[in-house]
mmCIF file of C-alpha atoms and ligand atoms in Angstrom:
data_model
loop_
_atom_site.group_PDB
_atom_site.id
_atom_site.type_symbol
_atom_site.label_atom_id
_atom_site.label_comp_id
_atom_site.label_asym_id
_atom_site.label_seq_id
_atom_site.Cartn_x
_atom_site.Cartn_y
_atom_site.Cartn_z
ATOM 1 C CA UNK H 540 0.000 0.000 0.000
ATOM 2 C CA UNK H 541 1.052 3.601 -0.435
ATOM 3 C CA UNK H 542 2.889 5.314 2.401
ATOM 4 C CA UNK H 543 2.532 9.032 2.744
ATOM 5 C CA UNK H 544 0.894 12.001 4.385
ATOM 6 C CA UNK H 545 0.163 15.606 3.448
ATOM 7 C CA UNK H 546 3.901 16.415 3.589
ATOM 8 C CA UNK H 547 4.829 13.768 1.026
ATOM 9 C CA UNK H 548 6.160 10.226 1.058
ATOM 10 C CA UNK H 549 6.885 8.223 4.197
ATOM 11 C CA UNK H 550 9.248 5.389 3.250
ATOM 12 C CA UNK H 551 9.639 2.248 5.367
ATOM 13 C CA UNK H 552 13.296 2.167 6.541
ATOM 14 C CA UNK H 553 14.143 -1.178 4.943
ATOM 15 C CA UNK H 554 13.034 0.098 1.527
ATOM 16 C CA UNK H 555 14.327 3.673 1.711
ATOM 17 C CA UNK H 556 17.277 4.471 -0.606
ATOM 18 C CA UNK H 557 18.463 6.951 2.053
ATOM 19 C CA UNK H 558 17.549 5.883 5.604
ATOM 20 C CA UNK H 559 19.039 8.942 7.266
ATOM 21 C CA UNK H 560 19.695 12.457 6.011
ATOM 22 C CA UNK H 561 22.181 14.602 7.916
ATOM 23 C CA UNK H 562 21.655 18.345 7.617
ATOM 24 C CA UNK H 563 24.438 20.600 8.905
ATOM 25 C CA UNK H 564 23.178 23.801 10.500
ATOM 26 C CA UNK H 565 25.908 26.348 9.856
ATOM 27 C CA UNK H 566 26.188 30.044 9.189
ATOM 28 C CA UNK H 567 29.915 30.821 9.007
ATOM 29 C CA UNK H 568 32.817 29.144 7.219
ATOM 30 C CA UNK H 569 34.316 28.257 10.603
ATOM 31 C CA UNK H 570 31.115 26.507 11.630
ATOM 32 C CA UNK H 571 31.047 24.578 8.352
ATOM 33 C CA UNK H 572 34.561 23.241 8.973
ATOM 34 C CA UNK H 573 33.814 22.299 12.596
ATOM 35 C CA UNK H 574 30.456 20.663 11.876
ATOM 36 C CA UNK H 575 31.733 18.747 8.838
ATOM 37 C CA UNK H 576 34.594 17.321 10.905
ATOM 38 C CA UNK H 577 32.104 15.940 13.445
ATOM 39 C CA UNK H 578 29.833 14.597 10.695
ATOM 40 C CA UNK H 579 32.772 12.668 9.202
ATOM 41 C CA UNK H 580 33.350 10.825 12.481
ATOM 42 C CA UNK H 581 29.633 10.215 13.042
ATOM 43 C CA UNK H 582 29.255 8.743 9.554
ATOM 44 C CA UNK H 583 31.829 6.098 10.532
ATOM 45 C CA UNK H 584 29.512 5.030 13.372
ATOM 46 C CA UNK H 585 26.606 4.746 10.918
ATOM 47 C CA UNK H 586 28.433 2.543 8.449
ATOM 48 C CA UNK H 587 25.693 -0.087 8.068
ATOM 49 C CA UNK H 588 23.080 2.600 7.513
ATOM 50 C CA UNK H 589 22.342 4.371 4.221
ATOM 51 C CA UNK H 590 23.186 7.983 5.060
ATOM 52 C CA UNK H 591 22.989 11.094 2.904
ATOM 53 C CA UNK H 592 24.690 14.316 4.010
ATOM 54 C CA UNK H 593 22.990 17.370 2.529
ATOM 55 C CA UNK H 594 25.691 20.014 2.698
ATOM 56 C CA UNK H 595 24.537 21.983 -0.345
ATOM 57 C CA UNK H 596 25.051 25.620 0.624
ATOM 58 C CA UNK H 597 22.789 27.143 -2.044
ATOM 59 C CA UNK H 598 19.600 26.030 -0.254
ATOM 60 C CA UNK H 599 18.042 27.335 2.932
ATOM 61 C CA UNK H 600 17.478 24.991 5.864
ATOM 62 C CA UNK H 601 13.690 25.070 5.675
ATOM 63 C CA UNK H 602 13.835 24.203 1.994
ATOM 64 C CA UNK H 603 16.063 21.184 2.708
ATOM 65 C CA UNK H 604 13.808 19.949 5.529
ATOM 66 C CA UNK H 605 10.785 20.155 3.240
ATOM 67 C CA UNK H 606 12.553 18.429 0.367
ATOM 68 C CA UNK H 607 13.682 15.417 2.432
ATOM 69 C CA UNK H 608 10.246 15.144 4.050
ATOM 70 C CA UNK H 609 8.701 15.044 0.578
ATOM 71 C CA UNK H 610 11.107 12.254 -0.389
ATOM 72 C CA UNK H 611 10.174 10.299 2.736
ATOM 73 C CA UNK H 612 13.617 9.759 4.306
ATOM 74 C CA UNK H 613 12.827 8.023 7.643
ATOM 75 C CA UNK H 614 15.228 9.947 9.918
ATOM 76 C CA UNK H 615 16.683 13.459 9.784
ATOM 77 C CA UNK H 616 19.723 14.401 11.861
ATOM 78 C CA UNK H 617 20.276 18.111 12.472
ATOM 79 C CA UNK H 618 23.742 19.143 13.522
ATOM 80 C CA UNK H 619 24.984 22.618 14.374
ATOM 81 C CA UNK H 620 27.567 24.265 16.659
ATOM 82 C CA UNK H 621 25.247 24.073 19.673
ATOM 83 C CA UNK H 622 24.768 20.322 19.206
ATOM 84 C CA UNK H 623 28.500 19.836 18.930
ATOM 85 C CA UNK H 624 29.038 21.816 22.139
ATOM 86 C CA UNK H 625 26.520 19.594 23.966
ATOM 87 C CA UNK H 626 27.802 16.377 22.368
ATOM 88 C CA UNK H 627 24.441 15.267 21.020
ATOM 89 C CA UNK H 628 22.475 15.389 17.781
ATOM 90 C CA UNK H 629 18.840 16.322 17.133
ATOM 91 C CA UNK H 630 16.935 13.424 15.549
ATOM 92 C CA UNK H 631 13.569 13.812 13.797
ATOM 93 C CA UNK H 632 11.326 10.902 12.755
ATOM 94 C CA UNK H 633 9.625 11.377 9.391
ATOM 95 C CA UNK H 634 6.655 9.135 10.208
ATOM 96 C CA UNK H 635 5.600 10.835 13.474
ATOM 97 C CA UNK H 636 7.520 14.142 13.480
ATOM 98 C CA UNK H 637 8.844 13.160 16.933
ATOM 99 C CA UNK H 638 12.120 14.787 17.985
ATOM 100 C CA UNK H 639 14.775 13.526 20.378
ATOM 101 C CA UNK H 640 18.419 14.164 21.138
ATOM 102 C CA UNK H 641 20.963 11.340 21.079
ATOM 103 C CA UNK H 642 24.516 11.590 22.460
ATOM 104 C CA UNK H 643 27.170 11.174 19.743
ATOM 105 C CA UNK H 644 28.666 8.037 21.332
ATOM 106 C CA UNK H 645 25.272 6.240 21.177
ATOM 107 C CA UNK H 646 24.300 7.389 17.705
ATOM 108 C CA UNK H 647 25.177 4.208 15.770
ATOM 109 C CA UNK H 648 23.276 1.873 18.105
ATOM 110 C CA UNK H 649 20.321 4.199 18.714
ATOM 111 C CA UNK H 650 19.764 5.070 15.046
ATOM 112 C CA UNK H 651 19.858 1.395 14.036
ATOM 113 C CA UNK H 652 17.293 0.614 16.772
ATOM 114 C CA UNK H 653 15.122 3.581 15.812
ATOM 115 C CA UNK H 654 15.021 2.452 12.159
ATOM 116 C CA UNK H 655 13.716 -0.932 13.331
ATOM 117 C CA UNK H 656 11.143 0.763 15.578
ATOM 118 C CA UNK H 657 9.914 2.968 12.722
ATOM 119 C CA UNK H 658 9.660 -0.051 10.433
ATOM 120 C CA UNK H 659 7.539 -1.994 12.927
ATOM 121 C CA UNK H 660 5.392 1.023 13.817
ATOM 122 C CA UNK H 661 4.660 1.628 10.127
ATOM 123 C CA UNK H 662 3.872 -2.054 9.586
ATOM 124 C CA UNK H 663 1.474 -2.090 12.540
ATOM 125 C CA UNK H 664 -0.234 1.105 11.393
ATOM 126 C CA UNK H 665 -0.649 -0.406 7.913
ATOM 127 C CA UNK H 666 -2.155 -3.599 9.355
ATOM 128 C CA UNK H 667 -4.531 -1.579 11.532
ATOM 129 C CA UNK H 668 -5.486 0.627 8.592
ATOM 130 C CA UNK H 669 -6.281 -2.434 6.501
ATOM 131 C CA UNK H 670 -8.293 -3.979 9.308
ATOM 132 C CA UNK H 671 -10.330 -0.798 9.695
ATOM 133 C CA UNK H 672 -10.857 -0.337 5.961
ATOM 134 C CA UNK H 673 -11.635 -3.873 4.947
ATOM 135 C CA UNK H 674 -14.610 -6.169 4.828
ATOM 136 C CA UNK H 675 -14.696 -9.807 5.827
ATOM 137 C CA UNK H 676 -16.136 -11.911 3.028
ATOM 138 C CA UNK H 677 -16.866 -15.654 3.086
ATOM 139 C CA UNK H 678 -18.313 -16.312 -0.365
ATOM 140 C CA UNK H 679 -16.572 -15.984 -3.730
ATOM 141 C CA UNK H 680 -19.641 -14.614 -5.553
ATOM 142 C CA UNK H 681 -19.976 -11.938 -2.874
ATOM 143 C CA UNK H 682 -16.213 -11.309 -3.185
ATOM 144 C CA UNK H 683 -16.551 -10.672 -6.944
ATOM 145 C CA UNK H 684 -19.607 -8.448 -6.516
ATOM 146 C CA UNK H 685 -17.869 -6.501 -3.759
ATOM 147 C CA UNK H 686 -14.823 -5.919 -5.944
ATOM 148 C CA UNK H 687 -17.086 -4.535 -8.688
ATOM 149 C CA UNK H 688 -19.007 -2.251 -6.368
ATOM 150 C CA UNK H 689 -16.661 -1.048 -3.681
ATOM 151 C CA UNK H 690 -13.044 -2.104 -4.238
ATOM 152 C CA UNK H 691 -10.897 -1.520 -1.163
ATOM 153 C CA UNK H 692 -9.541 -4.237 1.082
ATOM 154 C CA UNK H 693 -11.172 -7.608 1.529
ATOM 155 C CA UNK H 694 -10.283 -10.062 4.296
ATOM 156 C CA UNK H 695 -10.892 -13.595 3.177
ATOM 157 C CA UNK H 696 -9.589 -17.049 3.969
ATOM 158 C CA UNK H 697 -6.976 -18.446 1.610
ATOM 159 C CA UNK H 698 -5.605 -21.991 1.585
ATOM 160 C CA UNK H 699 -2.036 -20.920 0.797
ATOM 161 C CA UNK H 700 -2.146 -22.443 -2.681
ATOM 162 C CA UNK H 701 -0.627 -20.227 -5.388
ATOM 163 C CA UNK H 702 -3.113 -21.594 -7.963
ATOM 164 C CA UNK H 703 -6.033 -20.063 -6.031
ATOM 165 C CA UNK H 704 -4.195 -16.763 -5.742
ATOM 166 C CA UNK H 705 -3.584 -16.718 -9.512
ATOM 167 C CA UNK H 706 -7.211 -17.560 -10.350
ATOM 168 C CA UNK H 707 -8.488 -14.834 -8.034
ATOM 169 C CA UNK H 708 -6.085 -12.358 -9.630
ATOM 170 C CA UNK H 709 -7.159 -13.355 -13.157
ATOM 171 C CA UNK H 710 -10.864 -13.192 -12.354
ATOM 172 C CA UNK H 711 -11.009 -10.133 -10.073
ATOM 173 C CA UNK H 712 -7.658 -8.307 -10.489
ATOM 174 C CA UNK H 713 -7.276 -8.594 -6.705
ATOM 175 C CA UNK H 714 -3.947 -9.669 -5.236
ATOM 176 C CA UNK H 715 -2.833 -10.550 -1.728
ATOM 177 C CA UNK H 716 -1.315 -7.471 -0.084
ATOM 178 C CA UNK H 717 0.475 -8.917 2.870
ATOM 179 C CA UNK H 718 -0.125 -11.908 5.054
ATOM 180 C CA UNK H 719 -0.851 -10.306 8.409
ATOM 181 C CA UNK H 720 1.085 -12.618 10.695
ATOM 182 C CA UNK H 721 0.046 -10.450 13.614
ATOM 183 C CA UNK H 722 -3.561 -11.528 13.228
ATOM 184 C CA UNK H 723 -5.188 -14.272 15.196
ATOM 185 C CA UNK H 724 -5.662 -17.658 13.655
ATOM 186 C CA UNK H 725 -9.208 -18.147 12.429
ATOM 187 C CA UNK H 726 -10.283 -21.467 10.969
ATOM 188 C CA UNK H 727 -12.326 -21.326 7.774
ATOM 189 C CA UNK H 728 -12.279 -22.382 4.159
ATOM 190 C CA UNK H 729 -10.455 -20.891 1.162
ATOM 191 C CA UNK H 730 -12.612 -18.277 -0.572
ATOM 192 C CA UNK H 731 -11.723 -19.870 -3.935
ATOM 193 C CA UNK H 732 -11.386 -23.655 -3.572
ATOM 194 C CA UNK H 733 -13.135 -24.357 -0.281
ATOM 195 C CA UNK H 734 -10.164 -26.234 1.219
ATOM 196 C CA UNK H 735 -9.396 -25.610 4.916
ATOM 197 C CA UNK H 736 -7.558 -22.357 5.698
ATOM 198 C CA UNK H 737 -6.429 -21.261 9.141
ATOM 199 C CA UNK H 738 -6.387 -17.463 8.697
ATOM 200 C CA UNK H 739 -7.523 -14.619 6.511
ATOM 201 C CA UNK H 740 -5.368 -12.598 4.133
ATOM 202 C CA UNK H 741 -6.004 -9.151 2.732
ATOM 203 C CA UNK H 742 -6.953 -8.807 -0.926
ATOM 204 C CA UNK H 743 -6.941 -5.514 -2.813
ATOM 205 C CA UNK H 744 -7.100 -4.321 -6.395
ATOM 206 C CA UNK H 745 -3.785 -4.590 -8.274
ATOM 207 C CA UNK H 746 -2.758 -1.304 -9.826
HETATM 208 ZN ZN1 LIG Q 999 -7.695 -22.382 -2.233
#
């Protein structure tokens, strides 16, 4: 499903080309030199993370913040002389807008953990969204009629057989979105073939 809000994309960390964007906050040439030196050492601590440093000096700060929010980069790090003096960086989550400060010596560990947290939070929100915006359907004729009339998400039992998935896709253009492992088991029968199935999956129109 699409991830985004009124400020642009919100990319799940595991899929994001840039997981973290670092934005230096500097006014003078001296500050640029000092801040860049700290960024170089911090980047070493973030070596398993896909980091982009936006040190373009032709753009204003607000413009850069907006641009990276639009692109959906999961975490923004802001770093200026005051942060360097206090030995910690300002961290902003794209998905919630939440801000926190993290000491430099914990940055590698904390950012890696935060990326995992964001990923799981986004997954859970997506599952909840689907649950709230979907209908439970038990009968294939009703399934087909519902697709024609309303579209959206449908929760239906599926036996796990790829042949049923393919037939449903061919006949209704609906595909399985994700198998919500978080959901309770619920015995039933496959919406297509009638064989036993122990949980529902979410179907939605393929684009
Ligand atoms: Zn089946």
